[in-house]
Amino acid sequence: MKVTGTIRVPGDKSITHRALLLAALGRGVSHLGGPLTSLDARSTARVLRQLGAEISPLREGDVVTVRGRGRFRPPGGTLHCGNSGTTTRLLLGLLAGHRFRATLTGDASLRRRPMRRVTAPLTEMGAKFEERGGDGLPLTVRGGPLRPIRYALPVSSAQIKSSLLLAGLVGDVEVDLLEPGGRSRDHTERMLRGFGFQVSERDGWIEFRPGGRVEPFDLQVPGDPSSAAFLVGAAVLAESGELRVAGVGVNPTRTGFLRVLERMGAPVTVSATDTGFGEPVGDLIARPAALRPTEVTAEEIPGLIDEIPLLAVLASRADGETVFRDVGELRVKESDRLGLIAEDIRAVGGKAEVRGDDLHVEGVQSPPRGSVRTAADHRVAMAFAVLATLPGARVAIDDMACAAVSFPGFPRTLRQVAAGSAG
Ligand code: S3P
């Protein structure tokens, strides 16, 4: 396969969620250019409309307008968060500071995901929760006045961190947080600073101080590096050519996968400039490479948490054994991603094993052949679709439609890249 040309990816999922949530809290109209319009982004827009925001339809290519009312109003019915953990956990933080009851639920995958990781510290801040699904959804929150919190997170997680920072914002209280491992994505901190809040770092603690004000804003959302990673992966596996993925967010807390690719012998060229809320954006230029194995350390994991399915399928083509250390968090993603990645690599003739919380992947040379089970996990589906572009591959993926959770049109975009006809 030869790759050529330039391609764009949909807007960043994390930034789109945060921009919608914060715009709904501004008093007036915000404009979002290039936001993600996928199922997950629509889940955030849908629940925010139930809470009183007016949001124009999320359609590819349209600027989305959000008219916020300063505060949320009590919702008419249950807030259905679809497949989106980010929607649920960040919203729980915001609702913790609102004096009404709201019930949240989601699809079968989301209902199984742990919520006590946010409800425990939010309870410490003064919010009340009624569980109906154990440590999962459905869940009812009753918010109210909040107390400050100084809290060491059990895992490095941008969702926990953002939930508590947003609670501090609506509750007008100080929040100090410590992440145990490497740094998770910091989009919330950057946006809060943009609104004049003080978010600083001292002795490893992230310290939020009230005092800013959420005003309506205009934002151009960069392309999602997590979506770009799949196309970069396809270019790395190609036989010749070069692929440019244009306009991608390159915030260093999101680009850990580029550092790992470099160690694997596949350096990606990055050109970056700054955009709104201090988020750097740039073009990624990827080329085919013979892959070497590497060790991905525990410290690196938060900065590439969503790219592990893709890096694991690339590792399954490297010349030796790659180890991903301390990736237990993958068990509570959209699926038990840890077990599933290993199972699916083996299902297509590769070698992979989970030992404790580590994932070991040994490269093979034979073309991948077999049937992949996705458990409706978008990133697992996309990672194996990339592997299936190898010459001689015969890979059946049980559900490609789930890619629409984060990357609308992914199968078409990948076909374009694999046909060497991008841009
Ligand atoms: C996200 C944080 C990550 C990531 C998810 C999006 C966010 O989850 O896996 O896709 O937007 O904050 P965790 O914070 O649970 O690791």
Short mmCIF file of C-alpha atoms and ligand atoms in Angstrom, two decimals:
data_model
loop_
_atom_site.label_atom_id
_atom_site.label_comp_id
_atom_site.label_asym_id
_atom_site.label_seq_id
_atom_site.Cartn_x
_atom_site.Cartn_y
_atom_site.Cartn_z
CA MET A 1 0.00 0.00 0.00
CA LYS A 2 1.19 3.50 -0.86
CA VAL A 3 -0.02 6.57 1.07
CA THR A 4 -0.02 10.10 -0.28
CA GLY A 5 -1.75 13.41 0.27
CA THR A 6 -3.27 15.39 3.08
CA ILE A 7 -6.22 14.47 5.24
CA ARG A 8 -8.16 16.06 8.10
CA VAL A 9 -9.71 14.35 11.08
CA PRO A 10 -12.84 15.30 13.05
CA GLY A 11 -12.65 17.77 15.93
CA ASP A 12 -11.12 16.82 19.26
CA LYS A 13 -13.54 14.87 21.43
CA SER A 14 -12.21 16.03 24.80
CA ILE A 15 -12.14 19.70 23.77
CA THR A 16 -15.59 19.49 22.17
CA HIS A 17 -17.15 18.06 25.36
CA ARG A 18 -15.50 20.73 27.51
CA ALA A 19 -16.36 23.56 25.12
CA LEU A 20 -20.03 22.52 25.03
CA LEU A 21 -20.21 22.19 28.82
CA LEU A 22 -18.54 25.54 29.50
CA ALA A 23 -20.44 27.37 26.76
CA ALA A 24 -23.66 26.12 28.38
CA LEU A 25 -22.54 27.84 31.58
CA GLY A 26 -21.69 31.16 29.93
CA ARG A 27 -24.46 33.72 29.86
CA GLY A 28 -24.93 34.33 26.12
CA VAL A 29 -23.93 32.85 22.77
CA SER A 30 -20.70 30.94 22.09
CA HIS A 31 -19.56 29.71 18.67
CA LEU A 32 -17.65 26.45 18.13
CA GLY A 33 -15.94 25.92 14.78
CA GLY A 34 -14.96 22.38 13.76
CA PRO A 35 -16.37 20.61 16.82
CA LEU A 36 -16.71 16.86 16.85
CA THR A 37 -20.20 15.86 15.68
CA SER A 38 -19.94 12.17 16.65
CA LEU A 39 -22.36 10.21 18.84
CA ASP A 40 -20.42 11.09 22.02
CA ALA A 41 -20.49 14.83 21.26
CA ARG A 42 -24.21 14.59 20.53
CA SER A 43 -24.73 12.96 23.91
CA THR A 44 -23.21 16.01 25.61
CA ALA A 45 -25.30 18.40 23.50
CA ARG A 46 -28.48 16.42 24.18
CA VAL A 47 -28.15 16.42 27.96
CA LEU A 48 -27.14 20.10 28.02
CA ARG A 49 -30.32 20.97 26.10
CA GLN A 50 -32.28 19.11 28.80
CA LEU A 51 -30.51 21.33 31.33
CA GLY A 52 -31.60 24.52 29.58
CA ALA A 53 -28.88 25.34 27.01
CA GLU A 54 -29.88 26.08 23.43
CA ILE A 55 -27.50 24.28 21.08
CA SER A 56 -27.76 24.21 17.30
CA PRO A 57 -27.64 20.77 15.61
CA LEU A 58 -24.16 19.21 15.53
CA ARG A 59 -23.57 18.84 11.80
CA GLU A 60 -20.22 18.27 10.10
CA GLY A 61 -18.96 21.55 8.64
CA ASP A 62 -21.38 23.81 10.57
CA VAL A 63 -20.37 26.26 13.28
CA VAL A 64 -22.27 25.21 16.41
CA THR A 65 -23.88 27.94 18.48
CA VAL A 66 -24.50 27.46 22.17
CA ARG A 67 -26.70 29.85 24.14
CA GLY A 68 -25.98 29.36 27.82
CA ARG A 69 -28.00 30.66 30.76
CA GLY A 70 -25.29 30.96 33.41
CA ARG A 71 -26.71 28.08 35.46
CA PHE A 72 -28.47 24.84 34.57
CA ARG A 73 -32.17 24.37 35.23
CA PRO A 74 -33.67 21.13 36.57
CA PRO A 75 -34.04 18.60 33.74
CA GLY A 76 -37.45 17.27 32.68
CA GLY A 77 -36.33 13.63 32.51
CA THR A 78 -33.38 11.29 32.85
CA LEU A 79 -30.10 12.50 31.32
CA HIS A 80 -29.00 9.79 28.87
CA CYS A 81 -25.25 10.01 28.30
CA GLY A 82 -25.08 7.31 25.60
CA ASN A 83 -21.60 5.73 25.44
CA SER A 84 -19.78 8.76 26.86
CA GLY A 85 -17.86 8.50 30.13
CA THR A 86 -16.54 12.04 29.70
CA THR A 87 -20.07 13.47 29.42
CA THR A 88 -21.16 11.62 32.56
CA ARG A 89 -18.22 12.31 34.82
CA LEU A 90 -17.74 15.97 33.89
CA LEU A 91 -21.46 16.62 34.15
CA LEU A 92 -21.58 15.01 37.61
CA GLY A 93 -19.03 17.61 38.73
CA LEU A 94 -21.12 20.46 37.35
CA LEU A 95 -24.39 19.08 38.75
CA ALA A 96 -22.77 18.68 42.19
CA GLY A 97 -22.96 22.47 42.49
CA HIS A 98 -26.59 22.82 41.35
CA ARG A 99 -29.40 22.67 43.93
CA PHE A 100 -31.67 20.11 42.22
CA ARG A 101 -31.92 16.39 41.54
CA ALA A 102 -30.90 14.84 38.25
CA THR A 103 -30.67 11.20 37.19
CA LEU A 104 -28.04 10.04 34.71
CA THR A 105 -27.92 6.84 32.71
CA GLY A 106 -26.24 5.50 29.60
CA ASP A 107 -25.89 2.54 27.25
CA ALA A 108 -24.97 -0.95 28.49
CA SER A 109 -21.22 -0.23 28.29
CA LEU A 110 -21.43 3.09 30.14
CA ARG A 111 -23.74 1.71 32.86
CA ARG A 112 -20.98 -0.74 33.82
CA ARG A 113 -18.24 1.89 34.15
CA PRO A 114 -17.11 3.02 37.63
CA MET A 115 -18.59 6.28 38.89
CA ARG A 116 -17.53 6.19 42.56
CA ARG A 117 -14.15 7.52 41.42
CA VAL A 118 -15.99 10.86 40.99
CA THR A 119 -18.95 10.50 43.34
CA ALA A 120 -16.69 9.71 46.35
CA PRO A 121 -14.74 13.02 46.19
CA LEU A 122 -17.86 14.96 45.12
CA THR A 123 -19.62 13.57 48.22
CA GLU A 124 -16.68 14.85 50.29
CA MET A 125 -17.36 18.25 48.73
CA GLY A 126 -21.02 18.10 49.85
CA ALA A 127 -23.00 16.62 46.93
CA LYS A 128 -25.42 13.72 47.52
CA PHE A 129 -25.76 10.64 45.34
CA GLU A 130 -28.26 7.80 45.18
CA GLU A 131 -26.89 4.73 43.47
CA ARG A 132 -29.19 2.39 41.61
CA GLY A 133 -26.60 0.49 39.64
CA GLY A 134 -23.90 -0.05 42.32
CA ASP A 135 -20.68 1.58 41.21
CA GLY A 136 -22.18 2.58 37.86
CA LEU A 137 -25.27 4.10 36.29
CA PRO A 138 -28.12 4.91 36.74
CA LEU A 139 -27.21 7.43 39.39
CA THR A 140 -29.09 10.36 40.92
CA VAL A 141 -27.19 13.45 42.02
CA ARG A 142 -28.50 16.14 44.33
CA GLY A 143 -26.21 19.11 44.30
CA GLY A 144 -25.93 22.05 46.62
CA PRO A 145 -23.40 24.28 48.31
CA LEU A 146 -19.93 22.76 48.10
CA ARG A 147 -16.87 22.69 50.34
CA PRO A 148 -13.25 23.01 49.16
CA ILE A 149 -11.34 19.77 48.67
CA ARG A 150 -7.70 18.67 48.74
CA TYR A 151 -7.65 15.26 47.13
CA ALA A 152 -5.11 12.71 45.90
CA LEU A 153 -6.60 10.91 42.90
CA PRO A 154 -6.47 7.09 43.01
CA VAL A 155 -5.49 7.03 39.29
CA SER A 156 -4.25 9.69 36.86
CA SER A 157 -7.49 10.55 35.09
CA ALA A 158 -8.54 13.69 33.26
CA GLN A 159 -12.17 12.79 33.82
CA ILE A 160 -11.83 12.67 37.62
CA LYS A 161 -9.64 15.78 37.63
CA SER A 162 -12.02 17.72 35.36
CA SER A 163 -15.10 16.65 37.29
CA LEU A 164 -13.64 18.07 40.52
CA LEU A 165 -12.30 21.24 38.87
CA LEU A 166 -15.73 21.91 37.35
CA ALA A 167 -17.34 21.31 40.75
CA GLY A 168 -14.94 23.93 42.13
CA LEU A 169 -16.02 26.28 39.36
CA VAL A 170 -19.79 26.04 39.94
CA GLY A 171 -19.42 25.71 43.71
CA ASP A 172 -17.02 28.67 43.89
CA VAL A 173 -14.58 26.75 46.09
CA GLU A 174 -10.88 25.87 46.07
CA VAL A 175 -9.84 22.49 44.66
CA ASP A 176 -6.37 20.94 45.07
CA LEU A 177 -5.61 17.72 43.22
CA LEU A 178 -2.68 15.34 43.03
CA GLU A 179 -2.32 12.82 40.22
CA PRO A 180 -0.43 9.68 41.26
CA GLY A 181 1.30 8.87 37.95
CA GLY A 182 2.00 10.77 34.77
CA ARG A 183 -0.04 13.79 33.82
CA SER A 184 -3.45 13.25 32.20
CA ARG A 185 -4.76 15.63 29.53
CA ASP A 186 -5.00 19.23 30.75
CA HIS A 187 -7.64 20.78 28.46
CA THR A 188 -9.88 21.72 31.40
CA GLU A 189 -7.04 23.54 33.16
CA ARG A 190 -6.21 25.48 29.98
CA MET A 191 -9.82 26.50 29.44
CA LEU A 192 -10.32 27.56 33.05
CA ARG A 193 -7.19 29.70 32.86
CA GLY A 194 -8.65 31.22 29.70
CA PHE A 195 -11.64 32.38 31.78
CA GLY A 196 -9.36 34.02 34.33
CA PHE A 197 -9.36 31.31 37.00
CA GLN A 198 -6.08 30.56 38.67
CA VAL A 199 -5.00 26.99 38.01
CA SER A 200 -1.40 26.54 39.08
CA GLU A 201 0.96 23.76 40.04
CA ARG A 202 2.78 23.51 43.34
CA ASP A 203 4.80 20.48 44.53
CA GLY A 204 2.94 18.33 41.99
CA TRP A 205 -0.49 19.55 43.20
CA ILE A 206 -2.87 21.24 40.77
CA GLU A 207 -4.45 24.16 42.61
CA PHE A 208 -7.70 25.73 41.40
CA ARG A 209 -8.80 29.06 42.84
CA PRO A 210 -12.21 30.61 42.13
CA GLY A 211 -12.38 34.18 40.92
CA GLY A 212 -12.76 33.87 37.16
CA ARG A 213 -15.99 33.99 35.24
CA VAL A 214 -17.24 31.84 32.38
CA GLU A 215 -18.07 34.21 29.53
CA PRO A 216 -19.40 33.26 26.08
CA PHE A 217 -16.50 32.49 23.72
CA ASP A 218 -15.57 31.57 20.16
CA LEU A 219 -13.34 28.55 19.65
CA GLN A 220 -11.92 26.69 16.68
CA VAL A 221 -11.64 23.06 17.82
CA PRO A 222 -8.44 21.34 16.60
CA GLY A 223 -8.52 17.91 14.97
CA ASP A 224 -8.44 15.01 17.43
CA PRO A 225 -4.94 13.53 17.87
CA SER A 226 -6.55 10.29 19.06
CA SER A 227 -8.37 10.01 15.71
CA ALA A 228 -5.28 11.12 13.78
CA ALA A 229 -3.33 8.31 15.48
CA PHE A 230 -5.23 5.67 13.49
CA LEU A 231 -4.33 7.29 10.16
CA VAL A 232 -0.74 7.79 11.27
CA GLY A 233 -0.74 4.07 12.12
CA ALA A 234 -2.00 3.20 8.62
CA ALA A 235 0.80 5.31 7.10
CA VAL A 236 3.42 3.59 9.29
CA LEU A 237 2.20 0.17 8.09
CA ALA A 238 2.14 1.24 4.43
CA GLU A 239 4.88 0.23 1.97
CA SER A 240 5.68 3.64 0.56
CA GLY A 241 4.64 7.28 0.43
CA GLU A 242 3.91 9.92 3.06
CA LEU A 243 0.68 11.08 4.71
CA ARG A 244 -0.02 14.52 6.16
CA VAL A 245 -2.77 14.79 8.77
CA ALA A 246 -3.54 18.50 8.94
CA GLY A 247 -4.81 20.70 11.77
CA VAL A 248 -4.38 18.26 14.65
CA GLY A 249 -4.24 19.23 18.32
CA VAL A 250 -0.71 18.55 19.61
CA ASN A 251 -1.10 19.38 23.29
CA PRO A 252 1.83 17.49 24.90
CA THR A 253 -0.53 15.73 27.33
CA ARG A 254 -2.10 14.04 24.28
CA THR A 255 0.87 13.20 22.07
CA GLY A 256 2.63 10.52 24.09
CA PHE A 257 1.97 8.13 21.20
CA LEU A 258 4.29 10.17 18.97
CA ARG A 259 7.17 9.68 21.43
CA VAL A 260 6.51 5.94 21.50
CA LEU A 261 6.34 5.76 17.70
CA GLU A 262 9.68 7.50 17.50
CA ARG A 263 11.24 4.86 19.79
CA MET A 264 9.64 2.19 17.59
CA GLY A 265 11.50 3.61 14.59
CA ALA A 266 8.57 5.57 13.13
CA PRO A 267 9.26 9.27 13.76
CA VAL A 268 6.37 11.59 12.86
CA THR A 269 7.16 15.16 11.87
CA VAL A 270 5.11 17.78 13.74
CA SER A 271 4.71 21.47 12.92
CA ALA A 272 2.82 23.39 15.57
CA THR A 273 1.28 26.81 16.12
CA ASP A 274 -0.97 28.03 18.92
CA THR A 275 -4.72 28.37 18.84
CA GLY A 276 -7.57 29.28 21.21
CA PHE A 277 -7.25 28.53 24.95
CA GLY A 278 -3.51 27.91 24.47
CA GLU A 279 -4.06 24.60 22.67
CA PRO A 280 -1.28 23.98 20.12
CA VAL A 281 -2.34 22.71 16.71
CA GLY A 282 -0.22 21.40 13.85
CA ASP A 283 0.24 18.97 10.97
CA LEU A 284 1.52 15.42 11.46
CA ILE A 285 3.58 13.87 8.67
CA ALA A 286 3.88 10.09 8.87
CA ARG A 287 5.84 7.64 6.73
CA PRO A 288 6.18 3.86 6.50
CA ALA A 289 8.69 2.29 8.86
CA ALA A 290 10.11 -1.05 9.97
CA LEU A 291 8.98 -1.21 13.58
CA ARG A 292 11.15 -1.95 16.63
CA PRO A 293 9.71 -3.09 19.98
CA THR A 294 9.75 -0.79 22.99
CA GLU A 295 8.73 -0.54 26.62
CA VAL A 296 5.95 1.92 27.39
CA THR A 297 6.36 2.99 31.03
CA ALA A 298 3.61 3.46 33.63
CA GLU A 299 4.47 7.17 33.72
CA GLU A 300 3.76 7.48 29.98
CA ILE A 301 0.34 5.77 30.04
CA PRO A 302 -1.94 8.76 30.90
CA GLY A 303 -0.50 10.69 27.93
CA LEU A 304 -1.43 7.95 25.46
CA ILE A 305 -4.26 6.12 27.23
CA ASP A 306 -6.59 6.17 24.20
CA GLU A 307 -3.84 5.22 21.74
CA ILE A 308 -2.95 1.87 23.35
CA PRO A 309 -5.21 -0.21 21.05
CA LEU A 310 -3.45 1.32 18.02
CA LEU A 311 0.05 1.09 19.51
CA ALA A 312 -0.63 -2.53 20.47
CA VAL A 313 -1.59 -3.52 16.91
CA LEU A 314 1.52 -1.73 15.64
CA ALA A 315 3.59 -3.58 18.26
CA SER A 316 2.13 -6.83 16.88
CA ARG A 317 4.15 -6.07 13.70
CA ALA A 318 7.40 -5.05 15.43
CA ASP A 319 10.59 -7.05 15.47
CA GLY A 320 10.39 -8.33 19.08
CA GLU A 321 8.40 -7.90 22.31
CA THR A 322 6.76 -4.63 23.36
CA VAL A 323 5.51 -4.17 26.93
CA PHE A 324 2.89 -1.67 28.09
CA ARG A 325 3.36 -1.26 31.86
CA ASP A 326 0.55 -0.72 34.32
CA VAL A 327 -2.39 -0.49 31.94
CA GLY A 328 -5.06 -1.78 34.35
CA GLU A 329 -7.16 1.35 33.61
CA LEU A 330 -7.93 -0.17 30.22
CA ARG A 331 -10.20 -2.67 31.99
CA VAL A 332 -12.73 0.11 32.69
CA LYS A 333 -12.84 1.84 29.31
CA GLU A 334 -15.65 1.42 26.78
CA SER A 335 -14.91 -2.32 27.05
CA ASP A 336 -12.40 -4.39 29.04
CA ARG A 337 -9.96 -3.07 26.51
CA LEU A 338 -6.98 -4.79 28.07
CA GLY A 339 -8.35 -8.33 27.73
CA LEU A 340 -9.95 -7.54 24.39
CA ILE A 341 -6.80 -6.19 22.71
CA ALA A 342 -4.83 -9.28 23.71
CA GLU A 343 -7.65 -11.62 22.65
CA ASP A 344 -8.05 -9.91 19.28
CA ILE A 345 -4.32 -9.80 18.51
CA ARG A 346 -4.25 -13.56 19.13
CA ALA A 347 -7.45 -14.00 17.07
CA VAL A 348 -5.66 -12.64 13.98
CA GLY A 349 -2.57 -14.82 14.48
CA GLY A 350 -0.45 -12.50 16.64
CA LYS A 351 1.06 -12.99 20.09
CA ALA A 352 -0.22 -10.98 23.07
CA GLU A 353 -0.70 -11.66 26.74
CA VAL A 354 -1.86 -9.81 29.85
CA ARG A 355 0.44 -10.43 32.84
CA GLY A 356 -0.87 -8.70 35.95
CA ASP A 357 -1.54 -5.15 34.80
CA ASP A 358 1.00 -5.29 31.94
CA LEU A 359 0.30 -6.01 28.29
CA HIS A 360 2.96 -7.95 26.38
CA VAL A 361 2.82 -7.98 22.58
CA GLU A 362 5.26 -9.92 20.45
CA GLY A 363 5.58 -9.02 16.78
CA VAL A 364 4.92 -11.53 14.00
CA GLN A 365 5.50 -11.30 10.24
CA SER A 366 2.61 -13.40 8.85
CA PRO A 367 -0.37 -11.44 7.47
CA PRO A 368 -3.14 -10.95 10.06
CA ARG A 369 -6.04 -13.31 9.49
CA GLY A 370 -9.07 -14.00 11.67
CA SER A 371 -12.17 -12.52 13.29
CA VAL A 372 -12.05 -9.58 15.68
CA ARG A 373 -14.59 -9.02 18.46
CA THR A 374 -15.01 -5.30 19.24
CA ALA A 375 -17.54 -5.41 22.13
CA ALA A 376 -18.79 -2.20 20.46
CA ASP A 377 -15.56 -0.44 21.45
CA HIS A 378 -14.79 2.20 18.82
CA ARG A 379 -11.05 2.30 19.39
CA VAL A 380 -10.65 -1.47 19.23
CA ALA A 381 -12.61 -1.53 15.95
CA MET A 382 -10.48 1.25 14.41
CA ALA A 383 -7.16 -0.22 15.56
CA PHE A 384 -7.89 -3.57 13.89
CA ALA A 385 -9.22 -1.86 10.76
CA VAL A 386 -5.76 -0.26 10.49
CA LEU A 387 -4.09 -3.66 10.89
CA ALA A 388 -6.39 -5.00 8.16
CA THR A 389 -4.79 -2.62 5.62
CA LEU A 390 -1.64 -4.83 5.57
CA PRO A 391 -1.02 -6.76 2.35
CA GLY A 392 -2.48 -10.26 2.54
CA ALA A 393 -4.63 -9.43 5.58
CA ARG A 394 -8.00 -11.13 5.95
CA VAL A 395 -9.58 -9.61 9.04
CA ALA A 396 -13.31 -9.64 9.82
CA ILE A 397 -14.41 -7.00 12.37
CA ASP A 398 -17.78 -7.73 13.97
CA ASP A 399 -18.86 -4.09 14.37
CA MET A 400 -17.34 -1.19 12.43
CA ALA A 401 -20.36 1.08 13.00
CA CYS A 402 -19.19 1.80 16.56
CA ALA A 403 -16.36 3.96 15.13
CA ALA A 404 -19.03 6.69 14.88
CA VAL A 405 -18.72 7.17 18.65
CA SER A 406 -15.61 9.28 18.05
CA PHE A 407 -14.78 9.29 14.32
CA PRO A 408 -17.74 9.72 11.94
CA GLY A 409 -16.86 8.45 8.45
CA PHE A 410 -13.80 6.51 9.66
CA PRO A 411 -14.18 3.53 7.28
CA ARG A 412 -14.38 5.88 4.28
CA THR A 413 -11.42 7.98 5.46
CA LEU A 414 -9.30 4.87 6.03
CA ARG A 415 -10.22 3.49 2.59
CA GLN A 416 -9.13 6.82 1.07
CA VAL A 417 -5.80 6.67 2.90
CA ALA A 418 -5.26 3.00 2.04
CA ALA A 419 -6.08 3.70 -1.64
CA GLY A 420 -3.35 6.36 -1.64
CA SER A 421 -5.93 8.98 -2.61
CA ALA A 422 -6.06 11.24 0.45
CA GLY A 423 -6.55 14.90 -0.47
C1 S3P B 1 -10.95 11.79 28.57
C2 S3P B 1 -10.13 11.20 29.51
C3 S3P B 1 -9.67 9.80 29.43
C4 S3P B 1 -9.88 9.22 28.05
C5 S3P B 1 -11.23 9.55 27.48
C6 S3P B 1 -11.42 11.06 27.39
C7 S3P B 1 -11.34 13.19 28.78
O1 S3P B 1 -10.35 9.02 30.38
O2 S3P B 1 -9.70 7.82 28.06
O3 S3P B 1 -11.35 9.01 26.16
O4 S3P B 1 -11.85 13.83 27.83
O5 S3P B 1 -11.15 13.71 29.88
P1 S3P B 1 -9.84 8.89 31.90
O6 S3P B 1 -9.73 10.24 32.46
O7 S3P B 1 -10.87 8.08 32.64
O8 S3P B 1 -8.52 8.16 31.81
#
